[in-house]
mmCIF file of the C-alpha atoms, coordinates in Angstrom:
data_MODEL
# 
_entry.id   MODEL 
# 
loop_
_atom_site.group_PDB 
_atom_site.id 
_atom_site.type_symbol 
_atom_site.label_atom_id 
_atom_site.label_alt_id 
_atom_site.label_comp_id 
_atom_site.label_asym_id 
_atom_site.label_entity_id 
_atom_site.label_seq_id 
_atom_site.pdbx_PDB_ins_code 
_atom_site.Cartn_x 
_atom_site.Cartn_y 
_atom_site.Cartn_z 
_atom_site.occupancy 
_atom_site.B_iso_or_equiv 
_atom_site.pdbx_formal_charge 
_atom_site.auth_seq_id 
_atom_site.auth_comp_id 
_atom_site.auth_asym_id 
_atom_site.auth_atom_id 
_atom_site.pdbx_PDB_model_num 
ATOM 1   C CA . UNK A 1 1   ? 0.051  -0.005  0.001   1.00 0.00 ? 1   UNK A CA 1 
ATOM 2   C CA . UNK A 1 2   ? 2.933  2.277   0.545   1.00 0.00 ? 2   UNK A CA 1 
ATOM 3   C CA . UNK A 1 3   ? 3.430  2.360   -3.124  1.00 0.00 ? 3   UNK A CA 1 
ATOM 4   C CA . UNK A 1 4   ? -0.159 1.949   -4.501  1.00 0.00 ? 4   UNK A CA 1 
ATOM 5   C CA . UNK A 1 5   ? -1.838 4.912   -2.872  1.00 0.00 ? 5   UNK A CA 1 
ATOM 6   C CA . UNK A 1 6   ? 0.832  7.514   -3.835  1.00 0.00 ? 6   UNK A CA 1 
ATOM 7   C CA . UNK A 1 7   ? 0.864  6.085   -7.317  1.00 0.00 ? 7   UNK A CA 1 
ATOM 8   C CA . UNK A 1 8   ? -2.913 6.540   -7.675  1.00 0.00 ? 8   UNK A CA 1 
ATOM 9   C CA . UNK A 1 9   ? -2.623 9.974   -6.218  1.00 0.00 ? 9   UNK A CA 1 
ATOM 10  C CA . UNK A 1 10  ? 0.024  10.784  -8.741  1.00 0.00 ? 10  UNK A CA 1 
ATOM 11  C CA . UNK A 1 11  ? -2.181 9.749   -11.567 1.00 0.00 ? 11  UNK A CA 1 
ATOM 12  C CA . UNK A 1 12  ? -4.923 11.875  -10.275 1.00 0.00 ? 12  UNK A CA 1 
ATOM 13  C CA . UNK A 1 13  ? -2.600 14.930  -9.937  1.00 0.00 ? 13  UNK A CA 1 
ATOM 14  C CA . UNK A 1 14  ? -1.208 14.264  -13.373 1.00 0.00 ? 14  UNK A CA 1 
ATOM 15  C CA . UNK A 1 15  ? -4.512 14.763  -15.213 1.00 0.00 ? 15  UNK A CA 1 
ATOM 16  C CA . UNK A 1 16  ? -4.735 18.639  -14.761 1.00 0.00 ? 16  UNK A CA 1 
ATOM 17  C CA . UNK A 1 17  ? -1.002 18.792  -15.934 1.00 0.00 ? 17  UNK A CA 1 
ATOM 18  C CA . UNK A 1 18  ? -1.731 16.976  -19.209 1.00 0.00 ? 18  UNK A CA 1 
ATOM 19  C CA . UNK A 1 19  ? -1.054 13.441  -17.930 1.00 0.00 ? 19  UNK A CA 1 
ATOM 20  C CA . UNK A 1 20  ? -2.933 10.702  -19.747 1.00 0.00 ? 20  UNK A CA 1 
ATOM 21  C CA . UNK A 1 21  ? -4.010 7.397   -18.270 1.00 0.00 ? 21  UNK A CA 1 
ATOM 22  C CA . UNK A 1 22  ? -3.615 5.912   -21.804 1.00 0.00 ? 22  UNK A CA 1 
ATOM 23  C CA . UNK A 1 23  ? 0.066  6.538   -21.531 1.00 0.00 ? 23  UNK A CA 1 
ATOM 24  C CA . UNK A 1 24  ? 0.306  3.723   -18.928 1.00 0.00 ? 24  UNK A CA 1 
ATOM 25  C CA . UNK A 1 25  ? -0.372 1.224   -21.675 1.00 0.00 ? 25  UNK A CA 1 
ATOM 26  C CA . UNK A 1 26  ? 2.929  2.137   -23.384 1.00 0.00 ? 26  UNK A CA 1 
ATOM 27  C CA . UNK A 1 27  ? 5.140  1.714   -20.308 1.00 0.00 ? 27  UNK A CA 1 
ATOM 28  C CA . UNK A 1 28  ? 7.084  -1.438  -20.345 1.00 0.00 ? 28  UNK A CA 1 
ATOM 29  C CA . UNK A 1 29  ? 7.697  -2.494  -16.737 1.00 0.00 ? 29  UNK A CA 1 
ATOM 30  C CA . UNK A 1 30  ? 10.417 -5.108  -16.851 1.00 0.00 ? 30  UNK A CA 1 
ATOM 31  C CA . UNK A 1 31  ? 10.261 -8.218  -14.632 1.00 0.00 ? 31  UNK A CA 1 
ATOM 32  C CA . UNK A 1 32  ? 6.627  -7.680  -13.689 1.00 0.00 ? 32  UNK A CA 1 
ATOM 33  C CA . UNK A 1 33  ? 6.097  -11.332 -13.148 1.00 0.00 ? 33  UNK A CA 1 
ATOM 34  C CA . UNK A 1 34  ? 8.764  -11.270 -10.354 1.00 0.00 ? 34  UNK A CA 1 
ATOM 35  C CA . UNK A 1 35  ? 6.921  -8.502  -8.597  1.00 0.00 ? 35  UNK A CA 1 
ATOM 36  C CA . UNK A 1 36  ? 3.835  -10.824 -8.371  1.00 0.00 ? 36  UNK A CA 1 
ATOM 37  C CA . UNK A 1 37  ? 6.155  -13.592 -7.023  1.00 0.00 ? 37  UNK A CA 1 
ATOM 38  C CA . UNK A 1 38  ? 7.328  -11.140 -4.342  1.00 0.00 ? 38  UNK A CA 1 
ATOM 39  C CA . UNK A 1 39  ? 3.758  -10.333 -3.359  1.00 0.00 ? 39  UNK A CA 1 
ATOM 40  C CA . UNK A 1 40  ? 2.862  -14.084 -3.227  1.00 0.00 ? 40  UNK A CA 1 
ATOM 41  C CA . UNK A 1 41  ? 5.823  -14.672 -0.890  1.00 0.00 ? 41  UNK A CA 1 
ATOM 42  C CA . UNK A 1 42  ? 4.663  -11.852 1.354   1.00 0.00 ? 42  UNK A CA 1 
ATOM 43  C CA . UNK A 1 43  ? 1.190  -13.278 1.546   1.00 0.00 ? 43  UNK A CA 1 
ATOM 44  C CA . UNK A 1 44  ? 2.513  -16.671 2.389   1.00 0.00 ? 44  UNK A CA 1 
ATOM 45  C CA . UNK A 1 45  ? 4.803  -15.134 5.049   1.00 0.00 ? 45  UNK A CA 1 
ATOM 46  C CA . UNK A 1 46  ? 2.111  -13.045 6.619   1.00 0.00 ? 46  UNK A CA 1 
ATOM 47  C CA . UNK A 1 47  ? -1.313 -14.348 5.903   1.00 0.00 ? 47  UNK A CA 1 
ATOM 48  C CA . UNK A 1 48  ? -3.052 -12.249 8.491   1.00 0.00 ? 48  UNK A CA 1 
ATOM 49  C CA . UNK A 1 49  ? -6.309 -13.271 10.035  1.00 0.00 ? 49  UNK A CA 1 
ATOM 50  C CA . UNK A 1 50  ? -8.267 -13.874 6.879   1.00 0.00 ? 50  UNK A CA 1 
ATOM 51  C CA . UNK A 1 51  ? -6.324 -16.802 5.479   1.00 0.00 ? 51  UNK A CA 1 
ATOM 52  C CA . UNK A 1 52  ? -6.521 -20.217 6.991   1.00 0.00 ? 52  UNK A CA 1 
ATOM 53  C CA . UNK A 1 53  ? -2.611 -20.753 7.794   1.00 0.00 ? 53  UNK A CA 1 
ATOM 54  C CA . UNK A 1 54  ? 0.003  -19.316 9.910   1.00 0.00 ? 54  UNK A CA 1 
ATOM 55  C CA . UNK A 1 55  ? 3.674  -19.210 9.027   1.00 0.00 ? 55  UNK A CA 1 
ATOM 56  C CA . UNK A 1 56  ? 6.404  -19.944 11.656  1.00 0.00 ? 56  UNK A CA 1 
ATOM 57  C CA . UNK A 1 57  ? 8.341  -16.881 12.483  1.00 0.00 ? 57  UNK A CA 1 
ATOM 58  C CA . UNK A 1 58  ? 11.725 -18.091 11.018  1.00 0.00 ? 58  UNK A CA 1 
ATOM 59  C CA . UNK A 1 59  ? 10.118 -19.022 7.801   1.00 0.00 ? 59  UNK A CA 1 
ATOM 60  C CA . UNK A 1 60  ? 8.069  -15.812 7.571   1.00 0.00 ? 60  UNK A CA 1 
ATOM 61  C CA . UNK A 1 61  ? 11.192 -13.816 8.061   1.00 0.00 ? 61  UNK A CA 1 
ATOM 62  C CA . UNK A 1 62  ? 13.087 -15.746 5.361   1.00 0.00 ? 62  UNK A CA 1 
ATOM 63  C CA . UNK A 1 63  ? 10.235 -15.422 3.028   1.00 0.00 ? 63  UNK A CA 1 
ATOM 64  C CA . UNK A 1 64  ? 9.803  -11.638 3.683   1.00 0.00 ? 64  UNK A CA 1 
ATOM 65  C CA . UNK A 1 65  ? 13.520 -10.985 3.231   1.00 0.00 ? 65  UNK A CA 1 
ATOM 66  C CA . UNK A 1 66  ? 13.381 -12.923 -0.104  1.00 0.00 ? 66  UNK A CA 1 
ATOM 67  C CA . UNK A 1 67  ? 10.348 -11.016 -1.218  1.00 0.00 ? 67  UNK A CA 1 
ATOM 68  C CA . UNK A 1 68  ? 12.019 -7.696  -0.486  1.00 0.00 ? 68  UNK A CA 1 
ATOM 69  C CA . UNK A 1 69  ? 15.262 -8.781  -2.327  1.00 0.00 ? 69  UNK A CA 1 
ATOM 70  C CA . UNK A 1 70  ? 13.079 -9.773  -5.338  1.00 0.00 ? 70  UNK A CA 1 
ATOM 71  C CA . UNK A 1 71  ? 11.189 -6.529  -5.257  1.00 0.00 ? 71  UNK A CA 1 
ATOM 72  C CA . UNK A 1 72  ? 14.433 -4.539  -4.941  1.00 0.00 ? 72  UNK A CA 1 
ATOM 73  C CA . UNK A 1 73  ? 15.769 -6.482  -8.019  1.00 0.00 ? 73  UNK A CA 1 
ATOM 74  C CA . UNK A 1 74  ? 12.647 -5.526  -9.997  1.00 0.00 ? 74  UNK A CA 1 
ATOM 75  C CA . UNK A 1 75  ? 12.864 -1.958  -9.016  1.00 0.00 ? 75  UNK A CA 1 
ATOM 76  C CA . UNK A 1 76  ? 16.508 -1.684  -9.912  1.00 0.00 ? 76  UNK A CA 1 
ATOM 77  C CA . UNK A 1 77  ? 15.722 -3.374  -13.367 1.00 0.00 ? 77  UNK A CA 1 
ATOM 78  C CA . UNK A 1 78  ? 13.348 -0.445  -13.904 1.00 0.00 ? 78  UNK A CA 1 
ATOM 79  C CA . UNK A 1 79  ? 15.560 2.354   -12.753 1.00 0.00 ? 79  UNK A CA 1 
ATOM 80  C CA . UNK A 1 80  ? 15.096 3.974   -16.197 1.00 0.00 ? 80  UNK A CA 1 
ATOM 81  C CA . UNK A 1 81  ? 11.666 5.165   -15.095 1.00 0.00 ? 81  UNK A CA 1 
ATOM 82  C CA . UNK A 1 82  ? 11.742 8.559   -13.590 1.00 0.00 ? 82  UNK A CA 1 
ATOM 83  C CA . UNK A 1 83  ? 11.347 8.391   -9.857  1.00 0.00 ? 83  UNK A CA 1 
ATOM 84  C CA . UNK A 1 84  ? 12.173 4.661   -9.483  1.00 0.00 ? 84  UNK A CA 1 
ATOM 85  C CA . UNK A 1 85  ? 15.456 5.475   -7.777  1.00 0.00 ? 85  UNK A CA 1 
ATOM 86  C CA . UNK A 1 86  ? 13.415 6.845   -4.917  1.00 0.00 ? 86  UNK A CA 1 
ATOM 87  C CA . UNK A 1 87  ? 11.452 3.560   -4.706  1.00 0.00 ? 87  UNK A CA 1 
ATOM 88  C CA . UNK A 1 88  ? 14.714 1.605   -4.749  1.00 0.00 ? 88  UNK A CA 1 
ATOM 89  C CA . UNK A 1 89  ? 16.191 3.865   -2.010  1.00 0.00 ? 89  UNK A CA 1 
ATOM 90  C CA . UNK A 1 90  ? 13.263 3.325   0.244   1.00 0.00 ? 90  UNK A CA 1 
ATOM 91  C CA . UNK A 1 91  ? 13.137 -0.426  -0.184  1.00 0.00 ? 91  UNK A CA 1 
ATOM 92  C CA . UNK A 1 92  ? 16.909 -0.619  0.596   1.00 0.00 ? 92  UNK A CA 1 
ATOM 93  C CA . UNK A 1 93  ? 16.515 1.599   3.697   1.00 0.00 ? 93  UNK A CA 1 
ATOM 94  C CA . UNK A 1 94  ? 13.643 -0.612  4.953   1.00 0.00 ? 94  UNK A CA 1 
ATOM 95  C CA . UNK A 1 95  ? 15.501 -3.770  4.195   1.00 0.00 ? 95  UNK A CA 1 
ATOM 96  C CA . UNK A 1 96  ? 18.626 -2.426  6.215   1.00 0.00 ? 96  UNK A CA 1 
ATOM 97  C CA . UNK A 1 97  ? 16.385 -1.668  9.193   1.00 0.00 ? 97  UNK A CA 1 
ATOM 98  C CA . UNK A 1 98  ? 14.836 -5.136  9.119   1.00 0.00 ? 98  UNK A CA 1 
ATOM 99  C CA . UNK A 1 99  ? 18.081 -7.049  8.784   1.00 0.00 ? 99  UNK A CA 1 
ATOM 100 C CA . UNK A 1 100 ? 19.796 -4.915  11.498  1.00 0.00 ? 100 UNK A CA 1 
ATOM 101 C CA . UNK A 1 101 ? 16.899 -5.763  13.846  1.00 0.00 ? 101 UNK A CA 1 
ATOM 102 C CA . UNK A 1 102 ? 16.680 -9.497  13.444  1.00 0.00 ? 102 UNK A CA 1 
ATOM 103 C CA . UNK A 1 103 ? 14.132 -9.815  10.625  1.00 0.00 ? 103 UNK A CA 1 
ATOM 104 C CA . UNK A 1 104 ? 11.279 -7.560  11.777  1.00 0.00 ? 104 UNK A CA 1 
ATOM 105 C CA . UNK A 1 105 ? 10.709 -3.866  11.108  1.00 0.00 ? 105 UNK A CA 1 
ATOM 106 C CA . UNK A 1 106 ? 10.869 -2.168  14.513  1.00 0.00 ? 106 UNK A CA 1 
ATOM 107 C CA . UNK A 1 107 ? 8.018  0.198   15.448  1.00 0.00 ? 107 UNK A CA 1 
ATOM 108 C CA . UNK A 1 108 ? 8.668  2.848   17.975  1.00 0.00 ? 108 UNK A CA 1 
ATOM 109 C CA . UNK A 1 109 ? 6.076  2.608   20.847  1.00 0.00 ? 109 UNK A CA 1 
ATOM 110 C CA . UNK A 1 110 ? 5.460  6.339   20.473  1.00 0.00 ? 110 UNK A CA 1 
ATOM 111 C CA . UNK A 1 111 ? 4.506  5.796   16.806  1.00 0.00 ? 111 UNK A CA 1 
ATOM 112 C CA . UNK A 1 112 ? 2.241  2.979   17.708  1.00 0.00 ? 112 UNK A CA 1 
ATOM 113 C CA . UNK A 1 113 ? 0.510  5.009   20.371  1.00 0.00 ? 113 UNK A CA 1 
ATOM 114 C CA . UNK A 1 114 ? 0.071  8.046   18.009  1.00 0.00 ? 114 UNK A CA 1 
ATOM 115 C CA . UNK A 1 115 ? -1.572 5.701   15.467  1.00 0.00 ? 115 UNK A CA 1 
ATOM 116 C CA . UNK A 1 116 ? -3.809 4.160   18.021  1.00 0.00 ? 116 UNK A CA 1 
ATOM 117 C CA . UNK A 1 117 ? -2.177 0.830   17.552  1.00 0.00 ? 117 UNK A CA 1 
ATOM 118 C CA . UNK A 1 118 ? -1.558 -1.517  20.368  1.00 0.00 ? 118 UNK A CA 1 
ATOM 119 C CA . UNK A 1 119 ? 0.558  -4.637  19.780  1.00 0.00 ? 119 UNK A CA 1 
ATOM 120 C CA . UNK A 1 120 ? 3.963  -6.107  20.633  1.00 0.00 ? 120 UNK A CA 1 
ATOM 121 C CA . UNK A 1 121 ? 4.226  -7.929  17.355  1.00 0.00 ? 121 UNK A CA 1 
ATOM 122 C CA . UNK A 1 122 ? 2.049  -7.893  14.309  1.00 0.00 ? 122 UNK A CA 1 
ATOM 123 C CA . UNK A 1 123 ? 2.769  -9.597  11.004  1.00 0.00 ? 123 UNK A CA 1 
ATOM 124 C CA . UNK A 1 124 ? 6.177  -8.120  9.967   1.00 0.00 ? 124 UNK A CA 1 
ATOM 125 C CA . UNK A 1 125 ? 6.454  -5.473  12.728  1.00 0.00 ? 125 UNK A CA 1 
ATOM 126 C CA . UNK A 1 126 ? 7.655  -5.449  16.331  1.00 0.00 ? 126 UNK A CA 1 
ATOM 127 C CA . UNK A 1 127 ? 7.380  -2.797  18.985  1.00 0.00 ? 127 UNK A CA 1 
ATOM 128 C CA . UNK A 1 128 ? 10.937 -1.834  20.048  1.00 0.00 ? 128 UNK A CA 1 
ATOM 129 C CA . UNK A 1 129 ? 11.865 1.059   22.251  1.00 0.00 ? 129 UNK A CA 1 
ATOM 130 C CA . UNK A 1 130 ? 15.526 1.000   21.418  1.00 0.00 ? 130 UNK A CA 1 
ATOM 131 C CA . UNK A 1 131 ? 16.170 -0.435  17.946  1.00 0.00 ? 131 UNK A CA 1 
ATOM 132 C CA . UNK A 1 132 ? 19.382 -0.630  15.944  1.00 0.00 ? 132 UNK A CA 1 
ATOM 133 C CA . UNK A 1 133 ? 19.499 2.138   13.402  1.00 0.00 ? 133 UNK A CA 1 
ATOM 134 C CA . UNK A 1 134 ? 16.491 3.965   14.998  1.00 0.00 ? 134 UNK A CA 1 
ATOM 135 C CA . UNK A 1 135 ? 16.307 6.662   12.298  1.00 0.00 ? 135 UNK A CA 1 
ATOM 136 C CA . UNK A 1 136 ? 15.234 3.912   9.744   1.00 0.00 ? 136 UNK A CA 1 
ATOM 137 C CA . UNK A 1 137 ? 12.435 2.264   11.634  1.00 0.00 ? 137 UNK A CA 1 
ATOM 138 C CA . UNK A 1 138 ? 8.739  2.864   11.755  1.00 0.00 ? 138 UNK A CA 1 
ATOM 139 C CA . UNK A 1 139 ? 8.695  6.139   13.703  1.00 0.00 ? 139 UNK A CA 1 
ATOM 140 C CA . UNK A 1 140 ? 5.820  8.107   12.577  1.00 0.00 ? 140 UNK A CA 1 
ATOM 141 C CA . UNK A 1 141 ? 2.033  7.733   12.581  1.00 0.00 ? 141 UNK A CA 1 
ATOM 142 C CA . UNK A 1 142 ? 0.030  8.601   9.519   1.00 0.00 ? 142 UNK A CA 1 
ATOM 143 C CA . UNK A 1 143 ? -3.047 10.793  10.212  1.00 0.00 ? 143 UNK A CA 1 
ATOM 144 C CA . UNK A 1 144 ? -6.279 8.806   10.786  1.00 0.00 ? 144 UNK A CA 1 
ATOM 145 C CA . UNK A 1 145 ? -7.989 10.481  7.771   1.00 0.00 ? 145 UNK A CA 1 
ATOM 146 C CA . UNK A 1 146 ? -5.600 8.795   5.351   1.00 0.00 ? 146 UNK A CA 1 
ATOM 147 C CA . UNK A 1 147 ? -7.042 5.583   4.011   1.00 0.00 ? 147 UNK A CA 1 
ATOM 148 C CA . UNK A 1 148 ? -5.493 2.517   5.698   1.00 0.00 ? 148 UNK A CA 1 
ATOM 149 C CA . UNK A 1 149 ? -3.389 4.863   7.920   1.00 0.00 ? 149 UNK A CA 1 
ATOM 150 C CA . UNK A 1 150 ? -0.501 3.143   9.654   1.00 0.00 ? 150 UNK A CA 1 
ATOM 151 C CA . UNK A 1 151 ? 2.979  3.829   11.026  1.00 0.00 ? 151 UNK A CA 1 
ATOM 152 C CA . UNK A 1 152 ? 5.789  4.494   8.575   1.00 0.00 ? 152 UNK A CA 1 
ATOM 153 C CA . UNK A 1 153 ? 9.546  4.916   8.221   1.00 0.00 ? 153 UNK A CA 1 
ATOM 154 C CA . UNK A 1 154 ? 11.934 7.143   6.150   1.00 0.00 ? 154 UNK A CA 1 
ATOM 155 C CA . UNK A 1 155 ? 12.183 4.278   3.727   1.00 0.00 ? 155 UNK A CA 1 
ATOM 156 C CA . UNK A 1 156 ? 8.365  4.249   3.339   1.00 0.00 ? 156 UNK A CA 1 
ATOM 157 C CA . UNK A 1 157 ? 8.442  8.045   2.673   1.00 0.00 ? 157 UNK A CA 1 
ATOM 158 C CA . UNK A 1 158 ? 10.976 7.479   -0.121  1.00 0.00 ? 158 UNK A CA 1 
ATOM 159 C CA . UNK A 1 159 ? 8.866  4.665   -1.613  1.00 0.00 ? 159 UNK A CA 1 
ATOM 160 C CA . UNK A 1 160 ? 5.772  6.899   -1.449  1.00 0.00 ? 160 UNK A CA 1 
ATOM 161 C CA . UNK A 1 161 ? 7.418  9.850   -3.062  1.00 0.00 ? 161 UNK A CA 1 
ATOM 162 C CA . UNK A 1 162 ? 8.891  7.605   -5.748  1.00 0.00 ? 162 UNK A CA 1 
ATOM 163 C CA . UNK A 1 163 ? 5.427  6.114   -6.553  1.00 0.00 ? 163 UNK A CA 1 
ATOM 164 C CA . UNK A 1 164 ? 4.082  9.733   -6.866  1.00 0.00 ? 164 UNK A CA 1 
ATOM 165 C CA . UNK A 1 165 ? 6.918  10.686  -9.174  1.00 0.00 ? 165 UNK A CA 1 
ATOM 166 C CA . UNK A 1 166 ? 6.690  7.535   -11.230 1.00 0.00 ? 166 UNK A CA 1 
ATOM 167 C CA . UNK A 1 167 ? 3.091  8.016   -11.802 1.00 0.00 ? 167 UNK A CA 1 
ATOM 168 C CA . UNK A 1 168 ? 3.482  11.715  -12.881 1.00 0.00 ? 168 UNK A CA 1 
ATOM 169 C CA . UNK A 1 169 ? 6.356  10.700  -15.201 1.00 0.00 ? 169 UNK A CA 1 
ATOM 170 C CA . UNK A 1 170 ? 4.677  7.671   -16.853 1.00 0.00 ? 170 UNK A CA 1 
ATOM 171 C CA . UNK A 1 171 ? 1.471  9.494   -17.477 1.00 0.00 ? 171 UNK A CA 1 
ATOM 172 C CA . UNK A 1 172 ? 3.355  12.241  -19.242 1.00 0.00 ? 172 UNK A CA 1 
ATOM 173 C CA . UNK A 1 173 ? 2.334  15.020  -17.019 1.00 0.00 ? 173 UNK A CA 1 
ATOM 174 C CA . UNK A 1 174 ? 3.985  18.374  -17.895 1.00 0.00 ? 174 UNK A CA 1 
ATOM 175 C CA . UNK A 1 175 ? 5.417  19.542  -14.613 1.00 0.00 ? 175 UNK A CA 1 
ATOM 176 C CA . UNK A 1 176 ? 8.486  21.941  -15.072 1.00 0.00 ? 176 UNK A CA 1 
ATOM 177 C CA . UNK A 1 177 ? 10.667 20.137  -12.391 1.00 0.00 ? 177 UNK A CA 1 
ATOM 178 C CA . UNK A 1 178 ? 9.851  16.658  -13.868 1.00 0.00 ? 178 UNK A CA 1 
ATOM 179 C CA . UNK A 1 179 ? 11.503 15.526  -16.942 1.00 0.00 ? 179 UNK A CA 1 
ATOM 180 C CA . UNK A 1 180 ? 10.361 12.072  -17.815 1.00 0.00 ? 180 UNK A CA 1 
ATOM 181 C CA . UNK A 1 181 ? 13.119 9.901   -19.233 1.00 0.00 ? 181 UNK A CA 1 
ATOM 182 C CA . UNK A 1 182 ? 12.852 6.550   -20.870 1.00 0.00 ? 182 UNK A CA 1 
ATOM 183 C CA . UNK A 1 183 ? 9.268  5.763   -19.824 1.00 0.00 ? 183 UNK A CA 1 
ATOM 184 C CA . UNK A 1 184 ? 8.699  3.826   -22.936 1.00 0.00 ? 184 UNK A CA 1 
ATOM 185 C CA . UNK A 1 185 ? 11.136 1.186   -24.177 1.00 0.00 ? 185 UNK A CA 1 
# 
């Protein structure tokens, strides 16, 4: 969701600036099948309460790390798209935070409280008062009026900004500071 909502917002913002939804059909996103594999790995790792299985913690961590590495590879393969370097940076920052803290993304208790969340461990996140690399962990709470509001990290911010910029670029929006490059190939 960190990437999907900003991408959709970027498409909406693009329209008054000459962006065209039709332009999305001309974008060649490389290794798209691997992105679906990464999503499937995350669903297997963290099925939540709606699916009929649970995954042991060690297996879930391995699957999540594998899915993040696959996603990072897909994003790096698509760096020719304007803004994708932001997405890659955010994924890498989150991956560093997770690896440095034993395979779960730490969440500062203050961020959890500000978001109205109360848990010690939920899916891929764990409450941690003193994590390693604290500036990279989930440390802020999104406002409640944002759909699916949650806690987020600096990596999530980079991913979200990247999704917004990619959407503006691939739609062909004419924004002075945005120079789309290699969106079609």
